[in-house]
Short mmCIF file of C-alpha atoms and ligand atoms in Angstrom, two decimals:
data_model
loop_
_atom_site.label_atom_id
_atom_site.label_comp_id
_atom_site.label_asym_id
_atom_site.label_seq_id
_atom_site.Cartn_x
_atom_site.Cartn_y
_atom_site.Cartn_z
CA MET A 1 -61.82 -20.27 31.67
CA LYS A 2 -58.76 -19.70 33.81
CA LYS A 3 -56.58 -20.48 30.82
CA ASN A 4 -58.52 -17.96 28.71
CA ALA A 5 -58.10 -15.17 31.29
CA LYS A 6 -54.37 -15.79 31.47
CA PHE A 7 -54.16 -15.68 27.71
CA MET A 8 -56.08 -12.35 27.59
CA GLU A 9 -53.87 -10.89 30.31
CA ALA A 10 -50.78 -11.83 28.28
CA ILE A 11 -52.27 -10.22 25.14
CA HIS A 12 -53.02 -6.98 27.08
CA LYS A 13 -49.51 -6.90 28.45
CA ARG A 14 -48.12 -7.38 24.95
CA ILE A 15 -50.33 -4.57 23.56
CA ALA A 16 -49.20 -2.24 26.38
CA ALA A 17 -45.55 -3.09 25.68
CA VAL A 18 -45.99 -2.42 21.97
CA ARG A 19 -47.66 0.96 22.73
CA GLN A 20 -44.89 1.92 25.08
CA TYR A 21 -42.34 0.91 22.47
CA ARG A 22 -44.09 2.99 19.78
CA HIS A 23 -44.26 5.96 22.12
CA ARG A 24 -40.53 5.71 22.84
CA ALA A 25 -39.76 5.32 19.12
CA LYS A 26 -41.83 8.44 18.34
CA LYS A 27 -40.01 10.45 21.02
CA ASN A 28 -36.62 9.24 19.72
CA HIS A 29 -37.68 10.14 16.19
CA GLU A 30 -38.62 13.68 17.27
CA LYS A 31 -35.40 14.04 19.25
CA PHE A 32 -33.43 12.86 16.23
CA HIS A 33 -34.99 15.55 14.04
CA GLU A 34 -34.39 18.22 16.67
CA ILE A 35 -30.69 17.29 16.80
CA GLN A 36 -30.52 17.20 13.02
CA ASP A 37 -32.07 20.71 12.75
CA GLU A 38 -29.68 22.01 15.38
CA ILE A 39 -26.71 20.58 13.47
CA ASN A 40 -27.97 22.10 10.21
CA ARG A 41 -28.37 25.48 11.89
CA LYS A 42 -24.84 25.28 13.29
CA ILE A 43 -23.36 24.25 9.95
CA LYS A 44 -25.17 27.10 8.21
CA LYS A 45 -23.89 29.59 10.79
CA GLU A 46 -20.30 28.32 10.52
CA TYR A 47 -20.54 28.41 6.76
CA MET A 48 -21.82 31.98 6.79
CA GLU A 49 -19.07 33.04 9.17
CA ALA A 50 -16.32 31.34 7.25
CA ASN A 51 -17.64 32.47 3.90
CA GLY A 52 -18.75 36.05 4.67
CA PHE A 53 -17.15 37.48 1.55
CA GLU A 54 -18.54 34.76 -0.62
CA TRP A 55 -22.00 35.50 0.78
CA TYR A 56 -21.45 39.25 0.25
CA TYR A 57 -20.30 38.67 -3.30
CA LYS A 58 -23.25 36.43 -4.10
CA HIS A 59 -26.03 38.63 -2.59
CA VAL A 60 -24.77 42.20 -2.84
CA LYS A 61 -23.31 41.98 -6.37
CA TYR A 62 -26.72 41.93 -8.13
CA SER A 63 -28.33 44.51 -5.82
CA ARG A 64 -25.81 47.25 -6.82
CA ILE A 65 -27.67 48.37 -9.94
CA PHE A 66 -30.91 48.71 -7.95
CA THR A 67 -29.06 50.69 -5.25
CA ILE A 68 -27.78 53.18 -7.88
CA ILE A 69 -31.25 53.68 -9.39
CA PHE A 70 -32.76 54.04 -5.90
CA ASN A 71 -30.07 56.63 -4.94
CA ILE A 72 -30.70 58.75 -8.07
CA ILE A 73 -34.45 58.83 -7.31
CA VAL A 74 -33.85 59.77 -3.63
CA TRP A 75 -31.42 62.59 -4.54
CA PHE A 76 -33.77 63.91 -7.18
CA LEU A 77 -36.63 64.06 -4.59
CA ILE A 78 -34.40 65.74 -1.94
CA PHE A 79 -33.35 68.43 -4.45
CA ARG A 80 -36.89 68.90 -5.65
CA TYR A 81 -38.63 69.20 -2.27
CA PHE A 82 -35.95 70.26 0.32
CA GLY A 83 -33.40 72.27 -1.65
CA VAL A 84 -29.59 72.35 -1.90
CA ARG A 85 -28.81 72.67 1.84
CA ALA A 86 -30.67 69.58 2.90
CA ALA A 87 -29.08 67.75 0.00
CA ALA A 88 -25.57 68.84 1.16
CA VAL A 89 -26.20 67.66 4.76
CA GLY A 90 -27.58 64.36 3.49
CA PHE A 91 -24.60 63.97 1.23
CA ALA A 92 -22.13 64.62 4.08
CA VAL A 93 -23.87 62.06 6.32
CA ILE A 94 -23.83 59.48 3.57
CA ILE A 95 -20.16 60.11 2.76
CA GLY A 96 -19.35 59.80 6.47
CA PHE A 97 -21.18 56.46 6.75
CA GLY A 98 -19.67 55.27 3.49
CA GLY A 99 -16.15 56.06 4.75
CA LEU A 100 -16.78 54.24 8.02
CA HIS A 101 -18.18 51.25 6.18
CA GLN A 102 -15.20 51.25 3.82
CA PHE A 103 -12.82 51.35 6.79
CA ILE A 104 -14.48 48.37 8.50
CA PHE A 105 -14.67 46.44 5.26
CA ASN A 106 -10.99 47.08 4.44
CA ARG A 107 -9.92 45.99 7.95
CA SER A 108 -11.85 42.79 7.55
CA LEU A 109 -10.43 42.27 4.07
CA GLU A 110 -6.91 42.78 5.34
CA LYS A 111 -7.33 40.41 8.28
CA ARG A 112 -9.18 37.68 6.42
CA ILE A 113 -7.59 37.74 2.98
CA LEU A 114 -4.59 40.05 2.49
CA LYS A 115 -2.65 39.02 5.61
CA PRO A 116 -3.02 35.22 5.06
CA ILE A 117 -2.14 35.72 1.37
CA SER A 118 1.03 37.64 2.21
CA GLN A 119 1.96 34.90 4.74
CA LEU A 120 1.22 32.26 2.11
CA LYS A 121 3.52 34.09 -0.31
CA LYS A 122 6.33 34.10 2.28
CA GLY A 123 5.72 30.36 2.79
CA VAL A 124 5.88 29.68 -0.96
CA ASP A 125 9.14 31.69 -1.16
CA GLU A 126 10.64 29.58 1.64
CA ILE A 127 9.59 26.36 -0.11
CA SER A 128 11.09 27.53 -3.40
CA LYS A 129 14.36 28.09 -1.49
CA GLY A 130 14.21 24.47 -0.34
CA ASN A 131 13.15 25.18 3.25
CA TYR A 132 10.26 22.81 3.87
CA GLN A 133 10.09 23.47 7.63
CA VAL A 134 7.52 26.21 7.15
CA THR A 135 4.00 26.63 8.49
CA VAL A 136 1.62 29.46 7.73
CA GLU A 137 -0.37 30.65 10.73
CA ASN A 138 -4.07 30.48 10.29
CA GLU A 139 -5.82 32.15 13.21
CA VAL A 140 -9.02 33.40 11.60
CA SER A 141 -11.49 31.22 9.83
CA SER A 142 -11.57 32.92 6.46
CA GLU A 143 -12.26 32.08 2.81
CA ILE A 144 -8.68 31.03 2.28
CA LYS A 145 -8.46 28.91 5.44
CA ASP A 146 -8.71 25.72 3.36
CA LEU A 147 -5.97 26.98 1.07
CA VAL A 148 -3.69 27.74 4.03
CA ASP A 149 -4.48 24.32 5.55
CA SER A 150 -3.65 22.61 2.26
CA PHE A 151 -0.43 24.60 2.00
CA ASN A 152 0.60 23.55 5.52
CA GLU A 153 -0.26 19.92 4.74
CA MET A 154 1.80 20.12 1.53
CA ALA A 155 4.78 21.67 3.38
CA LYS A 156 4.56 18.89 6.01
CA LYS A 157 4.58 16.19 3.31
CA LEU A 158 7.48 17.84 1.46
CA SER A 159 9.45 18.05 4.70
CA GLU A 160 8.78 14.37 5.48
CA GLY A 161 9.74 13.42 1.90
CA GLU A 162 12.98 15.39 2.23
CA ARG A 163 13.80 13.62 5.51
CA LEU A 164 13.19 10.19 3.95
CA LYS A 165 15.24 11.14 0.89
CA LYS A 166 18.18 12.15 3.10
CA ALA A 167 17.92 8.93 5.16
CA TYR A 168 17.72 6.87 1.95
CA GLU A 169 20.74 8.69 0.47
CA GLU A 170 22.76 8.13 3.64
CA ASN A 171 21.74 4.47 3.63
CA ARG A 172 22.75 4.06 0.01
CA ARG A 173 26.09 5.78 0.61
CA MET A 174 26.86 3.45 3.54
CA LEU A 175 25.78 0.43 1.55
CA VAL A 176 28.00 1.29 -1.42
CA ALA A 177 30.95 1.98 0.93
CA ASN A 178 30.47 -1.37 2.70
CA ILE A 179 30.02 -3.35 -0.49
CA SER A 180 33.09 -1.76 -2.11
CA HIS A 181 35.15 -2.50 0.98
CA ASP A 182 33.95 -6.09 1.33
CA LEU A 183 34.43 -6.85 -2.36
CA LYS A 184 37.78 -5.14 -2.60
CA THR A 185 39.39 -7.36 0.06
CA PRO A 186 38.92 -10.72 -1.73
CA ILE A 187 39.61 -9.21 -5.15
CA THR A 188 42.93 -7.76 -3.91
CA ALA A 189 43.82 -11.14 -2.37
CA ILE A 190 43.04 -13.03 -5.61
CA GLN A 191 45.00 -10.51 -7.69
CA GLY A 192 47.97 -10.63 -5.28
CA TYR A 193 48.29 -14.42 -5.30
CA ILE A 194 47.93 -14.67 -9.09
CA GLU A 195 50.62 -11.97 -9.57
CA THR A 196 52.94 -13.81 -7.15
CA MET A 197 52.49 -17.05 -9.11
CA LEU A 198 53.14 -15.27 -12.40
CA GLU A 199 56.21 -13.43 -11.17
CA MET A 200 57.95 -16.29 -9.34
CA ASP A 201 60.26 -18.26 -11.61
CA GLU A 202 60.57 -21.24 -9.35
CA ILE A 203 57.53 -22.13 -7.36
CA THR A 204 56.87 -25.43 -5.61
CA GLN A 205 53.71 -27.42 -6.29
CA ASP A 206 52.88 -27.15 -2.58
CA LYS A 207 52.83 -23.35 -2.77
CA ILE A 208 50.77 -23.42 -5.95
CA ASN A 209 48.22 -25.69 -4.23
CA LYS A 210 48.13 -23.38 -1.19
CA TYR A 211 47.60 -20.28 -3.35
CA HIS A 212 44.90 -22.02 -5.39
CA HIS A 213 43.13 -22.88 -2.17
CA ILE A 214 43.25 -19.24 -0.98
CA ILE A 215 42.02 -17.96 -4.35
CA TYR A 216 39.20 -20.53 -4.33
CA ASN A 217 38.10 -19.53 -0.80
CA ASN A 218 38.07 -15.86 -1.74
CA ALA A 219 35.98 -16.61 -4.84
CA ILE A 220 33.50 -18.54 -2.66
CA TYR A 221 33.36 -15.60 -0.25
CA MET A 222 32.60 -13.19 -3.12
CA ASN A 223 29.89 -15.50 -4.37
CA LYS A 224 28.29 -15.66 -0.90
CA LEU A 225 28.52 -11.89 -0.50
CA ILE A 226 26.82 -11.31 -3.85
CA ASP A 227 24.06 -13.86 -3.09
CA ASP A 228 23.44 -12.30 0.34
CA LEU A 229 23.45 -8.80 -1.11
CA PHE A 230 21.03 -9.77 -3.83
CA LEU A 231 18.60 -11.26 -1.29
CA PHE A 232 19.05 -8.40 1.13
CA SER A 233 18.41 -5.69 -1.47
CA LYS A 234 15.26 -7.52 -2.59
CA LEU A 235 14.07 -7.63 1.02
CA ASP A 236 15.08 -4.03 1.60
CA MET A 237 13.01 -2.86 -1.36
CA ASP A 238 10.07 -5.11 -0.45
CA LYS A 239 10.56 -6.89 -3.75
CA LEU A 240 10.85 -10.43 -2.35
CA GLU A 241 7.71 -12.40 -2.95
CA LEU A 242 6.99 -14.90 -0.22
CA ASN A 243 5.47 -18.20 -1.17
CA LEU A 244 3.22 -18.40 1.90
CA GLU A 245 1.72 -21.73 2.92
CA LYS A 246 -0.50 -22.52 5.86
CA ILE A 247 1.39 -25.23 7.72
CA ASP A 248 1.20 -27.17 10.96
CA VAL A 249 4.09 -25.73 12.96
CA SER A 250 4.86 -28.91 14.97
CA ALA A 251 5.12 -31.09 11.87
CA PHE A 252 7.21 -28.50 10.02
CA MET A 253 9.63 -28.05 12.94
CA GLU A 254 9.96 -31.83 13.40
CA ASP A 255 11.16 -32.18 9.77
CA VAL A 256 13.52 -29.21 9.77
CA MET A 257 15.06 -30.02 13.14
CA GLU A 258 15.71 -33.64 12.15
CA GLU A 259 17.66 -32.38 9.16
CA PHE A 260 19.79 -30.07 11.37
CA LYS A 261 20.24 -32.82 13.96
CA TYR A 262 21.98 -35.13 11.43
CA GLU A 263 24.14 -32.31 10.10
CA LEU A 264 25.22 -31.03 13.53
CA GLU A 265 25.78 -34.41 15.13
CA ASP A 266 27.98 -35.29 12.16
CA LYS A 267 30.18 -32.37 13.21
CA GLY A 268 30.24 -33.56 16.82
CA ILE A 269 27.85 -30.86 18.10
CA GLU A 270 25.22 -31.79 20.69
CA PHE A 271 21.77 -30.85 19.42
CA TYR A 272 18.44 -30.91 21.28
CA TYR A 273 14.98 -30.07 20.05
CA ASP A 274 12.03 -29.71 22.41
CA ASN A 275 8.40 -29.12 21.43
CA GLU A 276 6.56 -27.58 24.42
CA LEU A 277 3.33 -26.82 22.58
CA LEU A 278 0.30 -28.36 24.28
CA GLN A 279 -1.54 -28.32 20.97
CA SER A 280 -0.30 -27.64 17.47
CA PHE A 281 -1.03 -24.43 15.54
CA ASN A 282 -1.09 -23.37 11.94
CA ILE A 283 1.21 -20.59 10.80
CA SER A 284 1.57 -19.01 7.36
CA ILE A 285 5.17 -19.17 6.21
CA ASP A 286 7.41 -19.55 3.20
CA ARG A 287 9.17 -22.86 4.05
CA LYS A 288 12.33 -22.08 2.07
CA ARG A 289 12.79 -18.66 3.66
CA VAL A 290 12.10 -19.85 7.21
CA HIS A 291 14.62 -22.62 6.62
CA GLN A 292 17.08 -19.91 5.68
CA ILE A 293 16.39 -18.01 8.94
CA PHE A 294 17.26 -21.18 10.90
CA ARG A 295 20.36 -21.76 8.79
CA ASN A 296 21.63 -18.22 9.46
CA ILE A 297 21.06 -18.43 13.22
CA ILE A 298 22.20 -22.03 13.72
CA GLY A 299 25.14 -21.24 11.41
CA ASN A 300 26.12 -18.42 13.76
CA ALA A 301 25.80 -20.69 16.79
CA MET A 302 28.25 -23.09 15.08
CA LYS A 303 30.67 -20.31 14.14
CA TYR A 304 30.63 -18.24 17.31
CA GLY A 305 29.57 -20.76 19.99
CA LEU A 306 31.82 -22.78 22.27
CA ARG A 307 34.70 -24.38 20.34
CA ASP A 308 34.57 -27.69 22.28
CA ASN A 309 31.43 -29.19 23.79
CA LEU A 310 29.18 -26.89 21.79
CA GLN A 311 25.49 -27.44 22.58
CA ILE A 312 22.67 -26.08 20.47
CA LYS A 313 19.15 -26.28 21.89
CA VAL A 314 15.95 -25.41 20.04
CA LYS A 315 12.63 -24.99 21.87
CA LEU A 316 9.16 -24.52 20.37
CA TYR A 317 6.47 -22.93 22.58
CA GLN A 318 3.54 -20.54 22.57
CA GLN A 319 3.33 -16.98 23.91
CA GLU A 320 0.01 -15.17 23.53
CA ASP A 321 -0.72 -14.89 19.79
CA TYR A 322 2.72 -16.05 18.73
CA VAL A 323 4.45 -19.34 18.16
CA CYS A 324 8.00 -18.86 19.50
CA ILE A 325 11.22 -20.66 18.69
CA ASP A 326 14.28 -20.27 20.93
CA ILE A 327 17.66 -21.13 19.42
CA HIS A 328 20.23 -21.31 22.17
CA ASN A 329 23.96 -21.98 22.16
CA ASN A 330 26.61 -22.07 24.86
CA GLY A 331 29.77 -20.08 24.34
CA PRO A 332 31.18 -16.56 24.54
CA THR A 333 28.51 -13.95 25.17
CA ILE A 334 27.79 -10.94 23.01
CA PRO A 335 28.68 -7.75 24.98
CA LYS A 336 25.59 -5.77 26.07
CA ASP A 337 26.56 -2.64 24.10
CA LYS A 338 27.00 -4.71 20.91
CA LEU A 339 23.71 -6.59 21.17
CA GLN A 340 21.68 -3.73 19.70
CA HIS A 341 23.86 -3.62 16.56
CA ILE A 342 24.06 -7.26 15.56
CA PHE A 343 20.96 -7.09 13.34
CA ASN A 344 22.51 -4.20 11.37
CA ARG A 345 23.79 -5.07 7.93
CA PHE A 346 27.55 -5.66 7.63
CA TYR A 347 27.95 -5.53 11.42
CA ARG A 348 30.52 -7.98 12.78
CA ILE A 349 31.80 -7.86 16.35
CA ASP A 350 35.25 -9.18 15.64
CA TYR A 351 35.92 -8.20 12.05
CA ALA A 352 39.38 -9.84 11.79
CA ARG A 353 38.13 -13.23 13.05
CA THR A 354 34.84 -13.26 11.16
CA LYS A 355 36.67 -12.59 7.89
CA ASP A 356 38.29 -16.01 8.14
CA LEU A 357 34.85 -17.49 8.80
CA MET A 358 33.52 -16.25 5.43
CA SER A 359 31.28 -13.78 7.22
CA THR A 360 29.59 -11.00 5.35
CA GLY A 361 27.76 -9.53 8.34
CA LEU A 362 24.48 -9.88 6.48
CA GLY A 363 23.20 -13.13 8.05
CA LEU A 364 21.21 -11.61 10.93
CA ALA A 365 20.07 -8.57 8.90
CA ILE A 366 18.59 -11.02 6.37
CA ALA A 367 17.06 -13.16 9.15
CA LYS A 368 15.41 -10.07 10.68
CA GLU A 369 14.01 -8.85 7.35
CA LEU A 370 12.68 -12.33 6.59
CA VAL A 371 11.04 -12.70 10.02
CA GLU A 372 9.44 -9.26 9.68
CA ALA A 373 8.25 -10.08 6.16
CA HIS A 374 6.29 -12.89 7.90
CA LYS A 375 4.88 -10.28 10.35
CA GLY A 376 6.99 -11.87 13.07
CA LYS A 377 9.58 -10.64 15.56
CA ILE A 378 13.15 -11.59 16.39
CA LYS A 379 15.14 -10.83 19.53
CA VAL A 380 18.32 -11.89 21.24
CA GLU A 381 19.61 -12.34 24.77
CA SER A 382 23.16 -13.13 25.72
CA GLU A 383 24.30 -13.70 29.29
CA GLU A 384 27.32 -15.15 31.02
CA ILE A 385 26.89 -18.86 31.86
CA LYS A 386 23.48 -19.00 30.12
CA GLY A 387 24.92 -18.36 26.64
CA THR A 388 23.24 -16.75 23.64
CA CYS A 389 19.59 -17.22 22.72
CA PHE A 390 17.78 -15.95 19.61
CA THR A 391 13.97 -16.00 19.75
CA ILE A 392 11.89 -15.99 16.59
CA MET A 393 8.14 -15.33 16.89
CA PHE A 394 5.59 -16.04 14.17
CA PRO A 395 1.93 -15.00 14.52
CA LYS A 396 -0.47 -17.92 14.93
CA ASN A 397 -3.19 -18.21 12.31
CA LYS A 398 -6.58 -17.16 13.66
N1 LIG B 401 25.42 -17.00 18.50
C1 LIG B 401 26.29 -15.99 18.49
N2 LIG B 401 27.20 -15.89 19.47
C2 LIG B 401 28.09 -14.87 19.50
N3 LIG B 401 28.13 -13.87 18.58
C3 LIG B 401 27.25 -13.91 17.57
C4 LIG B 401 26.27 -14.96 17.47
N4 LIG B 401 25.51 -14.73 16.39
C5 LIG B 401 25.99 -13.59 15.83
N5 LIG B 401 27.02 -13.10 16.52
C6 LIG B 401 27.79 -11.86 16.22
O1 LIG B 401 26.96 -11.04 15.42
C7 LIG B 401 27.63 -10.67 14.21
C8 LIG B 401 26.64 -10.53 13.08
O2 LIG B 401 26.13 -11.80 12.69
P1 LIG B 401 25.63 -12.04 11.21
O3 LIG B 401 25.11 -13.41 11.13
O4 LIG B 401 24.76 -10.93 10.83
O5 LIG B 401 26.93 -11.87 10.35
P2 LIG B 401 28.12 -12.89 10.16
O6 LIG B 401 27.85 -14.18 10.81
O7 LIG B 401 29.33 -12.15 10.63
O8 LIG B 401 28.16 -13.03 8.59
P3 LIG B 401 27.24 -13.96 7.67
O9 LIG B 401 26.17 -14.52 8.53
O10 LIG B 401 26.71 -13.02 6.66
O11 LIG B 401 28.13 -14.95 7.11
C9 LIG B 401 28.64 -11.76 13.98
O12 LIG B 401 29.73 -11.30 13.24
C10 LIG B 401 29.05 -12.13 15.39
O13 LIG B 401 30.05 -11.27 15.84
MG1 LIG B 402 26.00 -15.15 10.36
#
């Protein structure tokens, strides 16, 4: 019995809850419709305000013929029953009202249509003269508001396009100037040494060997410059297709670092690799390209780091959503004011010295583009005693 009563009580409670729920749902439903009606009313009002002439055109256009017929009948009746005088007074009143109406209508027409159109015309004239920094003011909400808005949007896009075109032109000009300069130097050297060999009647084998060596080095430099340029221009135009693979970062780094370790220790450089990850992560990378990033940065550490007792240390760790790799070397620091430029293409701090090192000044620009193509980041710090440290960050796979 007790069990039954409890069961009934639960059923009643459930029914009450369902009723309450239905009541609330009904209220919400009514409220929803109220809001919807309100919105519709507002939209209609806005539409009527913004499209007054359209409305006038639509509704008044067809009523004109009836107005004329109605007027003729009224005038006929006035003449017939009240005489000429009453007709003249009526006529004067109507003309007066008509004039007033015309005045108000013309003012509205001028404000809403003629003025914006004349401003639009001025804007179009400016654009045709090549001045894209133009905006047409649009204070009133009129029939041509959309047109004015579209015009302003178009002018904004044209202006942005012009800015990009100028930046691109400037970029291209600089690039051509740099390439010509960097190619001209080795070509002049090759030409000079060949001419010397041709012109000298007596030339020792030693000298010939030396000149051959110089010519060979310059040819290698040109080859490297052209390879780097080719890769850089592909990256610059977003034309490089990455062969992305999902890889385990710890395993990948282990392999790559072992390869560098043999190479560097062969050259008498101390090399350390440290994996500080507590667990391994997957990252999506193009192995060949990431290898190239390491080669460019470790290559720099070898070229510009300490001459004797050079140490290169690589550390793998995690920072928020990124897997980070520090590549550190001891040696002369990069001056603070130069740090911001070293990722720029063709930038070399000591041009005279780097020329002997077969430097094109493209290594870090390529590394940066490649890291960014992987949606990663690259940064550098260089401090006295501590040395120089490049940090590459790749996003972890989710
Ligand atoms: N680890 C470093 N220590 C000191 N200076 C560096 C280091 N790495 C780069 N730099 C400076 O930054 C400049 C730009 O480096 P980047 O790798 O872009 O060009 P590069 O080494 O001169 O030429 P490339 O790499 O194309 O052969 C270098 O010329 C050098 O002056
Ligand atoms: Mg370099």
